[in-house]
XYZ file of C-alpha atoms in Angstrom:
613
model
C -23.533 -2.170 30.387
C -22.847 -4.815 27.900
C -19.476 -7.135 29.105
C -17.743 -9.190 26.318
C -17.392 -12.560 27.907
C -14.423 -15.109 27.096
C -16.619 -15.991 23.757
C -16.145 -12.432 22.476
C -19.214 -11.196 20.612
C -19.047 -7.737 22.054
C -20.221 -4.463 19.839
C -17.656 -2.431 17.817
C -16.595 0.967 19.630
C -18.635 0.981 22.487
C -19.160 -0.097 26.033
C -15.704 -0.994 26.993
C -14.701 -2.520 30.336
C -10.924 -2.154 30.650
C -8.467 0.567 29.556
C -5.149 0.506 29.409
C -2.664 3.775 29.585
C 0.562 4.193 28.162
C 2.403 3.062 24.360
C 5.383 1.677 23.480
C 7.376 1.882 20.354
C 6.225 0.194 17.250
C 7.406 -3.456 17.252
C 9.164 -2.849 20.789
C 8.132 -5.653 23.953
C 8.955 -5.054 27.126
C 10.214 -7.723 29.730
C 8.690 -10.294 31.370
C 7.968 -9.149 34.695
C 7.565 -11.551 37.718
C 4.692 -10.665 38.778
C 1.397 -9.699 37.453
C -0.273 -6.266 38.330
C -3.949 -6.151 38.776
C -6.030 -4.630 36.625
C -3.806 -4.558 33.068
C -5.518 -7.324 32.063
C -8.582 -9.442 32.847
C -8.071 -12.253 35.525
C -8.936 -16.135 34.364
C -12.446 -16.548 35.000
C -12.142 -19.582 37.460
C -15.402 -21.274 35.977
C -14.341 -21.449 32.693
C -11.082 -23.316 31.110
C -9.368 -21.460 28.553
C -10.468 -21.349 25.186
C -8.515 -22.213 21.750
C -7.704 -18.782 19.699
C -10.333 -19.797 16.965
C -13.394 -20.630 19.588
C -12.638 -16.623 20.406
C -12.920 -15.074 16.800
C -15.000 -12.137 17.371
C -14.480 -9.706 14.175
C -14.028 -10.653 10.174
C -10.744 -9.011 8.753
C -10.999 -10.438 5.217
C -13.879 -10.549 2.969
C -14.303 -11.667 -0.358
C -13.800 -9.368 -3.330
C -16.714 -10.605 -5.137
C -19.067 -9.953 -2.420
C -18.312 -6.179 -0.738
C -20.788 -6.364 2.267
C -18.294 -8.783 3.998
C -15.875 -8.193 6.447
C -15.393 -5.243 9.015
C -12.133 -4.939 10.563
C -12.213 -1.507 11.875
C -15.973 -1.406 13.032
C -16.412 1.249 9.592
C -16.731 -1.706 6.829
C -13.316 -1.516 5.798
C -11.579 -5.012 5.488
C -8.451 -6.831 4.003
C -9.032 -8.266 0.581
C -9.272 -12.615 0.876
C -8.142 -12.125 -2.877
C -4.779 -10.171 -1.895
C -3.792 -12.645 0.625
C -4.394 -15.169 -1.107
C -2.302 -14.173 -3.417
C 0.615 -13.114 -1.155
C 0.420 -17.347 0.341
C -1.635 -16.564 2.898
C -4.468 -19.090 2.383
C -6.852 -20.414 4.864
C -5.100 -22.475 7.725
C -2.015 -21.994 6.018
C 1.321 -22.349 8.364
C 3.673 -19.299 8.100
C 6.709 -19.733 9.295
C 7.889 -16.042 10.520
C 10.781 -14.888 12.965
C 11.129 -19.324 13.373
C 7.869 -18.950 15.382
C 4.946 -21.223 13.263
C 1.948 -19.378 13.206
C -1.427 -20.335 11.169
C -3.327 -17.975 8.782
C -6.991 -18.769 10.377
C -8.848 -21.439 8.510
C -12.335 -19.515 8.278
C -13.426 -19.232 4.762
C -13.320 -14.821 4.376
C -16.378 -12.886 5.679
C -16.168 -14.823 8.504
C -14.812 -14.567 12.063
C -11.062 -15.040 11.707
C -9.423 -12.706 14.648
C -10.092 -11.832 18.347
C -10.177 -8.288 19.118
C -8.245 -8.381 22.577
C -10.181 -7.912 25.837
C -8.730 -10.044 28.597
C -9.612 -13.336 27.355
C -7.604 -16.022 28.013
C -6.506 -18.766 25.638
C -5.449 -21.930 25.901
C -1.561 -22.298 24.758
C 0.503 -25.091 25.962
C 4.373 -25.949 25.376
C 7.479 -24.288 26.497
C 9.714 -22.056 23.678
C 11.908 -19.377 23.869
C 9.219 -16.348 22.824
C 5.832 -16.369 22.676
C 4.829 -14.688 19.081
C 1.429 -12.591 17.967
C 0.200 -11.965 14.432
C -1.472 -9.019 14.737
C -2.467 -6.131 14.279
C -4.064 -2.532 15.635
C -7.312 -0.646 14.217
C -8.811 2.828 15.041
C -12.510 3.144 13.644
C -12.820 4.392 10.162
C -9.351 5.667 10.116
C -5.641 5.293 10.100
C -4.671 5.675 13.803
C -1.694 5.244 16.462
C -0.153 1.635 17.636
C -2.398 -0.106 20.019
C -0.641 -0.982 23.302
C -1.785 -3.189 26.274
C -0.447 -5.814 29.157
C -1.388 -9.489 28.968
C -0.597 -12.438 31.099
C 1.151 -15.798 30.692
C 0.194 -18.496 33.050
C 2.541 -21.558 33.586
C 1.941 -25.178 34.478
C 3.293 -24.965 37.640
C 1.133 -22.342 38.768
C 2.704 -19.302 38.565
C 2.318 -16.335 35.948
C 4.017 -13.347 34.662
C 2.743 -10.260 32.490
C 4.115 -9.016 29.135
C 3.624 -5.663 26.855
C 2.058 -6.007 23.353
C 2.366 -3.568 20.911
C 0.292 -3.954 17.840
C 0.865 -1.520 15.017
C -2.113 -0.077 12.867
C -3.010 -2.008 10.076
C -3.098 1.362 7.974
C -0.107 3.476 9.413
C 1.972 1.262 11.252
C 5.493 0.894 9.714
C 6.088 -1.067 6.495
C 9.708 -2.316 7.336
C 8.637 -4.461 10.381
C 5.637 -5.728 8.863
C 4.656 -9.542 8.646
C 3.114 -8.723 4.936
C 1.667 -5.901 3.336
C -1.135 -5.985 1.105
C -2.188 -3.315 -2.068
C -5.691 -2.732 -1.368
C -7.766 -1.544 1.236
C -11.266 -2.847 0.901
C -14.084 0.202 1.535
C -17.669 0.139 1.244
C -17.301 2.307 -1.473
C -15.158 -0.489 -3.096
C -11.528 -1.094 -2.687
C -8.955 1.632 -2.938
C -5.234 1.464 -3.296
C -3.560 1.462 0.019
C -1.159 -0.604 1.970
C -2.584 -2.326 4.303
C -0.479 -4.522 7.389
C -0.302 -7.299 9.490
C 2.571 -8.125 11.876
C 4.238 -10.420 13.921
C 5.131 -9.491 17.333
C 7.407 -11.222 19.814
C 7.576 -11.031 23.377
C 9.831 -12.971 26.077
C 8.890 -16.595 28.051
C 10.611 -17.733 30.984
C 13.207 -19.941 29.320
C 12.679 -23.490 30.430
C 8.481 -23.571 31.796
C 5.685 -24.956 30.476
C 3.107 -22.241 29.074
C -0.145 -23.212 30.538
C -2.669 -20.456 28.880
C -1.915 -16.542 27.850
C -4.580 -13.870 29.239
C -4.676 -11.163 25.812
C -4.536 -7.437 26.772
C -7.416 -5.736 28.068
C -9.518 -3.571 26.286
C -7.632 -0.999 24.487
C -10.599 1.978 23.935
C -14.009 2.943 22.655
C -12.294 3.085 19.164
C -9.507 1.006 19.099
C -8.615 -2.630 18.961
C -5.745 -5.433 19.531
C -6.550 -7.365 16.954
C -5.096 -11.056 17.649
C -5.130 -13.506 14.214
C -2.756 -16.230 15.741
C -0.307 -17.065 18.723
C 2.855 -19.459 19.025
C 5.464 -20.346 20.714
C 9.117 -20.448 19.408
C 10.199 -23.891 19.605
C 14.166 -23.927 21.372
C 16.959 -24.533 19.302
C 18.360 -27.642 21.055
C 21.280 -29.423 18.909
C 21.358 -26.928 16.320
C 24.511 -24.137 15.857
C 24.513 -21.601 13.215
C 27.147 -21.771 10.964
C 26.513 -19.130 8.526
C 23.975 -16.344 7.868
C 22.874 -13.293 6.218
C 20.730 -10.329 6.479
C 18.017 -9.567 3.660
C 18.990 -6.248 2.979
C 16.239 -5.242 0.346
C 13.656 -6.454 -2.236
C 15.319 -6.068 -5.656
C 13.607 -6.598 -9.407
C 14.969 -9.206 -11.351
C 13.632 -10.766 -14.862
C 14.080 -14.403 -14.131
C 12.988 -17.460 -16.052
C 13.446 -20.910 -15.026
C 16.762 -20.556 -13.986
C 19.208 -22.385 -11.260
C 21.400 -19.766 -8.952
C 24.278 -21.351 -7.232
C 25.321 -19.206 -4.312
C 28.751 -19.444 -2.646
C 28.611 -18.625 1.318
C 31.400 -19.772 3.785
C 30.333 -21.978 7.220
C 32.183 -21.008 10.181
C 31.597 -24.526 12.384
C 31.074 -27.869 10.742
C 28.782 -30.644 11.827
C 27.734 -34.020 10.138
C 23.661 -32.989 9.691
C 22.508 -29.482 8.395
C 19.611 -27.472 7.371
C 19.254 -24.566 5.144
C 16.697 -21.348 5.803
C 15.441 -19.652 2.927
C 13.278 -16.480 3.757
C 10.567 -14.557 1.361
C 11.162 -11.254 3.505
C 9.924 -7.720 1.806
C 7.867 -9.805 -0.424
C 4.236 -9.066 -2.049
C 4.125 -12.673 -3.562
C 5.209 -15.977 -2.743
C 7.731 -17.736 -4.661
C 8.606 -21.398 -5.398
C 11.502 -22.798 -5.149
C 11.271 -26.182 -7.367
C 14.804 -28.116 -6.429
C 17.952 -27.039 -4.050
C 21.122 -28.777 -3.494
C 23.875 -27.696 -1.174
C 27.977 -29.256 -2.213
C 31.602 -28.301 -1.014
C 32.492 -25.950 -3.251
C 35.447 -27.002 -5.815
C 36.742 -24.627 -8.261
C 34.202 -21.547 -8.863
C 30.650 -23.196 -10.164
C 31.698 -26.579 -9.797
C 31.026 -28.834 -6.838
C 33.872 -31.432 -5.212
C 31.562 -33.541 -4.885
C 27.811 -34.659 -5.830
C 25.547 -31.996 -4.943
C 23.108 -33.589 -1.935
C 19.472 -32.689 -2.807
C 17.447 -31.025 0.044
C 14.243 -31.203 0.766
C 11.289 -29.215 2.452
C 8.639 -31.384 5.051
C 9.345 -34.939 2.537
C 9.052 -32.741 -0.864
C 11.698 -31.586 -3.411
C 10.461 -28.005 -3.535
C 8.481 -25.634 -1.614
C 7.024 -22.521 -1.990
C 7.392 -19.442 0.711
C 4.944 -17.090 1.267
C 5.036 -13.426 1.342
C 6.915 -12.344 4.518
C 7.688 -16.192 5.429
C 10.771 -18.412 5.992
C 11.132 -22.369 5.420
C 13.650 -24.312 6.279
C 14.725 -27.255 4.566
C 14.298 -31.022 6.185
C 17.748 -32.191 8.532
C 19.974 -33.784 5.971
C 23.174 -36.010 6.476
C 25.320 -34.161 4.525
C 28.834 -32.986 6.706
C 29.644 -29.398 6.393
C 33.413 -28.742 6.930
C 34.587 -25.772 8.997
C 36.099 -22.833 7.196
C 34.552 -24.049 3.669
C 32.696 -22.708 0.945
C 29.613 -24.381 0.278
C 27.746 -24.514 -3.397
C 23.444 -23.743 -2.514
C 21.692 -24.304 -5.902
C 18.447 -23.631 -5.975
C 16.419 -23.624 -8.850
C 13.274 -21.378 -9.969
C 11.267 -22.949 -12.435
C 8.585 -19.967 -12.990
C 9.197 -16.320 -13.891
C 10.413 -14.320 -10.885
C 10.439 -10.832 -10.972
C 12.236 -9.386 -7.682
C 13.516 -11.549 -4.317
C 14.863 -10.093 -1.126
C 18.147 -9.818 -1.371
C 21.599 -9.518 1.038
C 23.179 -7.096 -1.247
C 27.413 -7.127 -0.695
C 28.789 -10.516 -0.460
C 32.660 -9.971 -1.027
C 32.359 -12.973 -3.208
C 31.157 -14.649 -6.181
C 28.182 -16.502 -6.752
C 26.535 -18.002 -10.663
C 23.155 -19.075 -11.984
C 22.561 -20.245 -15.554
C 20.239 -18.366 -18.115
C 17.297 -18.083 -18.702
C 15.529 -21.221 -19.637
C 18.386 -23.553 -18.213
C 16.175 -25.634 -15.683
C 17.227 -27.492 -12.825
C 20.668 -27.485 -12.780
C 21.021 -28.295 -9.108
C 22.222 -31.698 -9.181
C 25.120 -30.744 -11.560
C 28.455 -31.085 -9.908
C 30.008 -29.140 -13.114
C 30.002 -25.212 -13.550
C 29.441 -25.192 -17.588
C 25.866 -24.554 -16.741
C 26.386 -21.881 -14.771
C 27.038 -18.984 -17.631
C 26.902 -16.235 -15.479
C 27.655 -14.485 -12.067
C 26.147 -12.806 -9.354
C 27.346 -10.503 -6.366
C 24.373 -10.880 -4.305
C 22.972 -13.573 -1.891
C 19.055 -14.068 -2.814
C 16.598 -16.153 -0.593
C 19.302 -18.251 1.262
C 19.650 -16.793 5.037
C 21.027 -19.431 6.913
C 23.089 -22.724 7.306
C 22.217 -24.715 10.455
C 24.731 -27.632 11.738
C 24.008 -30.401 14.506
C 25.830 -30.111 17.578
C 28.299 -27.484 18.683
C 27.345 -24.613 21.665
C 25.480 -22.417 19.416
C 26.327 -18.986 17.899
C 27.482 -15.624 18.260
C 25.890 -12.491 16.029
C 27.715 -9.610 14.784
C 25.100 -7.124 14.006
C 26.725 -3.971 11.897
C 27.171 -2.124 9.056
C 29.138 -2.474 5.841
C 32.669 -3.151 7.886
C 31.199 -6.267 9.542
C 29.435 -6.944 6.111
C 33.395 -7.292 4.787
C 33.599 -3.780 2.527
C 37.312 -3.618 1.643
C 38.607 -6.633 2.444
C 39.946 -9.178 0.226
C 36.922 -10.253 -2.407
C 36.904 -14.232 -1.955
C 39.049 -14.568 0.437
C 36.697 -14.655 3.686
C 38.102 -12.179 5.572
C 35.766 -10.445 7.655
C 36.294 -9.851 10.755
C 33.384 -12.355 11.804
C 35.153 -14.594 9.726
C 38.442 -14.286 11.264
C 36.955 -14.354 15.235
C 35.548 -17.611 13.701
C 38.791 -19.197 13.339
C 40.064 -18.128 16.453
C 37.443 -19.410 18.538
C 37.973 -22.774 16.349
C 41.628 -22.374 17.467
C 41.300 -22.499 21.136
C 40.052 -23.971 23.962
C 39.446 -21.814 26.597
C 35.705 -20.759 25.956
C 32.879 -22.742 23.587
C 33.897 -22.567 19.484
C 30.875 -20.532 18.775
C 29.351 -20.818 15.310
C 29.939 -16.895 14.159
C 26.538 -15.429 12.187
C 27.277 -12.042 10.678
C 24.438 -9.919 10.174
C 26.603 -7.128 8.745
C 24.245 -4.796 6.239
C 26.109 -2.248 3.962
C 24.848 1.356 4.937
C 23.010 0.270 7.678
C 22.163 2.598 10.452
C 21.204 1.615 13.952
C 18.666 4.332 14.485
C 16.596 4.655 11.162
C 15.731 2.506 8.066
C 17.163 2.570 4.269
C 15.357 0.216 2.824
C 11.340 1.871 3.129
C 10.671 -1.616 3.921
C 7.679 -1.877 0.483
C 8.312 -2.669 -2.822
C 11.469 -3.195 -5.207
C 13.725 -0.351 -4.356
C 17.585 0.131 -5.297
C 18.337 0.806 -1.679
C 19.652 -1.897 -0.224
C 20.845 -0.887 3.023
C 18.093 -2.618 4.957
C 15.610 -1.505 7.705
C 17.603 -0.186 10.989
C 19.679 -2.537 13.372
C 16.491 -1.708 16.218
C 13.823 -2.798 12.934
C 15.664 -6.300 12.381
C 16.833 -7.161 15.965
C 13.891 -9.961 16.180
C 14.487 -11.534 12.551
C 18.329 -10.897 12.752
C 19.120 -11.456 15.641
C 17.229 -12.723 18.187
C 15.619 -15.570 16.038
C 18.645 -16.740 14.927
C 19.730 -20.559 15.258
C 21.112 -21.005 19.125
C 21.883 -17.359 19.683
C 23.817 -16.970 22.821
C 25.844 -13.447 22.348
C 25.457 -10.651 20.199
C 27.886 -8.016 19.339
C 26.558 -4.620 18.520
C 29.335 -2.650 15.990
C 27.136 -0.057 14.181
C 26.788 3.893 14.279
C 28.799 5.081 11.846
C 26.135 5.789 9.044
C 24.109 7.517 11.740
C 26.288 9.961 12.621
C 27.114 10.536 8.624
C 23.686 11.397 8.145
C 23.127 13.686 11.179
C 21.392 11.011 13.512
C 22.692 12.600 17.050
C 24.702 10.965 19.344
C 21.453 10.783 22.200
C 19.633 8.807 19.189
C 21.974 6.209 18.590
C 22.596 5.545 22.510
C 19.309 5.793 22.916
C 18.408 2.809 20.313
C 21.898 1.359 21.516
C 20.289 1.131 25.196
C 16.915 -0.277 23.994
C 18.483 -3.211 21.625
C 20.452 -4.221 24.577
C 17.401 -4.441 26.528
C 15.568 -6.652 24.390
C 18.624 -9.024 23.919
C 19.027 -9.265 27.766
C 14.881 -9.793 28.180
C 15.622 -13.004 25.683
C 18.970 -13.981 27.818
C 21.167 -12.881 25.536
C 24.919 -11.961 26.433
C 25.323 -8.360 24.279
C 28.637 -6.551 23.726
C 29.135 -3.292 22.130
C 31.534 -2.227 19.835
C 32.363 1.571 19.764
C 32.572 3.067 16.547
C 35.989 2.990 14.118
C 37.417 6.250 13.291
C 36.235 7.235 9.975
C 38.658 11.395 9.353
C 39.080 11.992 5.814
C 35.844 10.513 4.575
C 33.968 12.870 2.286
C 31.410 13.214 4.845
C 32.728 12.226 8.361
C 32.491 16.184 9.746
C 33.947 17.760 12.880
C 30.062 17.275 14.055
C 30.043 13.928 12.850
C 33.684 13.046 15.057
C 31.992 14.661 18.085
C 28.786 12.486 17.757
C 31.537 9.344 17.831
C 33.293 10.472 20.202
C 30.205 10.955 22.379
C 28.786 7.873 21.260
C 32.038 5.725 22.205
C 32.541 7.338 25.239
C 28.807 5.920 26.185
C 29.938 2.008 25.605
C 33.248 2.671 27.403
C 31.630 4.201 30.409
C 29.020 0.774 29.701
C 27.137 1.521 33.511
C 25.686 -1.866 33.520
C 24.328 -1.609 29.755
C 26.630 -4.101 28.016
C 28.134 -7.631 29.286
C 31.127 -6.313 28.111
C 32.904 -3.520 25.624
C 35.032 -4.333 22.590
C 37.285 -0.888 21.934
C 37.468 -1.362 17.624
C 38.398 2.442 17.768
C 41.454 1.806 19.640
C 42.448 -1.010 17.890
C 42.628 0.596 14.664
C 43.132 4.297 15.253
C 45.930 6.530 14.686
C 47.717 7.804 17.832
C 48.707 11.016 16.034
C 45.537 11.872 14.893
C 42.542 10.059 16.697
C 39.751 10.600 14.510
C 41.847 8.692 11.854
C 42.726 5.233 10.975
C 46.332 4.337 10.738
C 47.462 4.053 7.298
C 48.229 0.801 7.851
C 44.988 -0.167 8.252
C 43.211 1.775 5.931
C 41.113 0.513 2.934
C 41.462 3.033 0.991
C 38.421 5.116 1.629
C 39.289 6.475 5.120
C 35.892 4.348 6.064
C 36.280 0.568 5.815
C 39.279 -0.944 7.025
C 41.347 -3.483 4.472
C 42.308 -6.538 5.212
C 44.804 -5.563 8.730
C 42.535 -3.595 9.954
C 39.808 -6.742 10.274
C 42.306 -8.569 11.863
C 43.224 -5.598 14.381
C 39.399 -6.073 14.965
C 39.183 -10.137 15.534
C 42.781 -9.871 17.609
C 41.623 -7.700 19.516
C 38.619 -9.052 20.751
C 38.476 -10.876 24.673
C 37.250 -14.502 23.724
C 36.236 -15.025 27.374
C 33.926 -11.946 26.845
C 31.681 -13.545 24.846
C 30.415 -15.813 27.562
């Protein structure tokens, strides 16, 4: 029998040594585990030191358009296109920033070796982080086939080790709204043909505080199936950073751009005297370039109070992000006040013809016309001709110092629907200024990852492509990018259901996903509360069936059984007595759906600070 040793080299599709049983969901992890169990994955061979990721490249992905011999990622000649990636930023040794995990494209020029199809190797990986991160990817010979699933090994400095669950989706059928980047062609030896081909970037749990030694990959998945592994890294801890404000891409949206500045208005919920800015590429087919950005207290509308402070991104002025990517802007000394508006400008000086997106904002925002240039600098508005009611790019403002943040993860009532345009009146926003208020727990910087007909169980947005949905991918789909990579996330609160149960998602379903997300935010020491779901009678579509699904639903998180830290009871802040399945008038928007501006305050008063910690 032929054995693939640590320096791969082993045949396609035959002659396997390990198997692994069982699958997970797509893009699911399970927790770390304290101890290892024999046999999931191959033990350290104890004459030979772990090996860096490249020395282990066993299989070509990519191969050059030009030349259609190369490349054979499923073991039937078909391949990725060098051309495609290329074009989507993701160039030879190229860093990609994904999830705030920095992983490298492979440097190998295409047709050659740039992955390791998983077999129990074990590579050498040193530092400690909060997650250890995969871009990868499954394969099933010659066709599209299931996710590939198998158990690995991380080994610590100080000797001891712990296993973890990797799920890598296929690169052909996996699904497109929790992959890294998606690519148009699938290369054949019969020449490339027009399919969507994947790669992704899966996370799984660290013990918070050691020092990663090596990581043993899964064992070998199958006589036709691999774990392909393209790159590994740890996410780097958070320390001295808070969020202050954030926001959820929500879709991928065509625009017809021309060298023109935006200037974006979002609100900071803690202040701090150094910040950084995240700008994220998510959804995207091509990169895109960002020439200048500025960041200023707001004034009145498009003009600044003050002179707009310049960023930059690793010593430049601009930057470009790659398809699926984030970047982050250098530390600059510029304070950000609590409770202000901020002014991001941030020019495009090419043609752009669609950006992700966060698609209800509840507030104004400008950019100039087309052909205007870099207008970042300006600290007038007469530039800024016209207006926009959408957040593109910008995800995130960072502060130094503070304890770190809480998420609100929900639909369009966290996302502000209803409430007061301008006025910053969320609910996140007001629990913000009562934890500012008080003294008696940490003042928590207050992220809200609200989405506008989001769902907790199943996606909007198909997660490919422009699209006019812009309800994002489900609350389970963006838990890693939403949530649990977000700046000096301590405590999440869960609020969502409502669309599910609108749409005829069951009750099971959404407790179900409910359950799982709360297991992956407790595997990453998380504190997660759940909300139970407002009242919503005398909506077009909120049905007796519908009312029953809530009620079973909320009776769930008040029962909690160990799920949740803790329960916040929205529904009984804000419903009517008389009629349960109601809102009181008082606090209706409108719509019998989204609460008005009372009704987000019944929410924030009613919530136990000392519950969040």
């Amino acid at each position: 029998m032929l054995l693939r040793t640590q320096l791969g080299g082993r045949p396609h599709g035959r002659h396997r040594r390990w198997t692994v049983a069982g699958a997970v969901a797509a893009g699911a992890a399970c927790a770390v585990i304290a101890s290892t169990t024999p046999a999931l994955a191959a033990p350290p061979d104890p004459g030979r030191e772990p090996l860096p990721l490249e020395r282990l490249f066993d299989n070509a992905a990519a191969g050059d358009d030009a030349r259609p011999g190369e490349g054979d990622f499923d073991g039937a000649g078909n391949s990725l296109s060098a051309q495609d990636l290329a074009a989507a930023g993701w160039t030879p040794g190229r860093t990609l920033t994904i999830d705030r995990t920095r992983l490298t494209w492979p440097r190998p020029a295409p047709g050659r070796p740039d992955n390791v199809r998983a077999a129990g190797q074990t590579v050498r990986l040193t530092g400690r982080g909060e997650a250890l991160s995969f871009l990868v990817a499954g394969s099933t010979r010659g066709a599209p086939g299931p996710d590939v699933t198998g158990t690995g090994v991380v080994h610590y400095r100080d000797g001891s080790r712990a296993t973890y669950r990797l799920t890598a989706p296929d690169w052909r059928r996996g699904p497109l709204t929790t992959k890294a980047v998606g690519l148009p062609r699938l290369r054949t030896p019969g020449g490339p043909r027009a399919e969507t081909t994947r790669l992704y970037a899966v996370t799984v749990p660290v013990a918070p505080g050691r020092e990663v030694a090596a990581v043993t990959l899964p064992a070998d998945p199958g006589p036709d199936t691999d774990l392909h592994v393209f790159s590994m890294g740890l996410r780097g801890p958070t320390y001295g950073w808070t969020g202050s404000w954030a926001a959820s891409p929500s879709g991928y949206a065509a625009v017809a751009w021309t060298d023109r500045t935006l200037r974006l208005v979002v609100h900071s919920s803690v202040g701090g005297p150094v910040a950084r800015l995240r700008f994220e590429n998510t959804f995207a087919q091509r990169p895109v370039r960002i020439g200048h950005a500025t960041v200023a207290v707001q004034g009145k509308g498009a003009a600044a109070a003050g002179r707009p402070r310049a960023l930059t991104f690793g010593g430049g002025a601009g930057t470009d992000i790659p398809a699926g990517a984030q970047m982050f802007s250098d530390p600059l000394g510029f304070r950000v006040p609590e409770d202000a508006n901020l002014l991001v400008s941030i020019h495009l000086p090419g043609t752009v013809k669609a950006v992700p997106v966060h698609s209800y904002t509840a507030q104004v925002s400008y950019l100039t016309a087309d052909g205007g240039g870099d207008r970042t600098a300006e600290r007038g508005a007469a530039a800024y001709t016209g207006t926009l009611d959408r957040w593109p790019l910008l995800t995130g403002v960072d502060v130094t110092g503070g304890p770190g943040s809480v998420v609100t993860l929900g639909d369009s009532i966290t996302d502000g629907e209803r409430s007061t345009p301008g006025a910053n009146g969320r609910w996140p926003d007001l629990l913000a200024r009562r934890l500012r208020g008080q003294r008696e727990v940490p003042r928590f910087g207050v992220l809200n990852h609200g989405i506008s007909g989001n769902r907790v169980v199943t996606d909007r947005y198909p997660g490919n492509g422009t699209s006019t949905i812009m309800s994002g991918v489900s609350a389970g789909h963006r838990l890693e990018r939403d949530v649990l990579a977000q700046t000096s996330a301590r405590t999440v609160i869960v609020f969502e259901g409502v669309n599910d149960i609108r749409s005829g998602t069951t009750a099971a379903q959404v407790i179900a996903e409910l359950r799982s997300i709360a297991a992956r935010a407790h595997e990453r020491g998380m504190r997660v509360v759940a909300a139970t779901i407002a009242p919503c009678g005398g909506f077009h579509d909120c049905t007796e069936a519908a009312e029953a699904h809530r009620t079973a639903i909320n009776a769930h998180i008040r029962r909690n059984a160990g799920t949740y830290d803790a329960v916040f009871d929205f529904d009984a802040a804000i419903r009517d007595p008389a009629h349960p399945e109601r809102m009181l008038p008082a606090y209706d928007g409108g719509d019998h759906l989204h609460p008005n501006d009372a009704g987000m305050r019944a929410f924030s008063d009613s919530i136990v600070l000392r519950d969040l910690v």
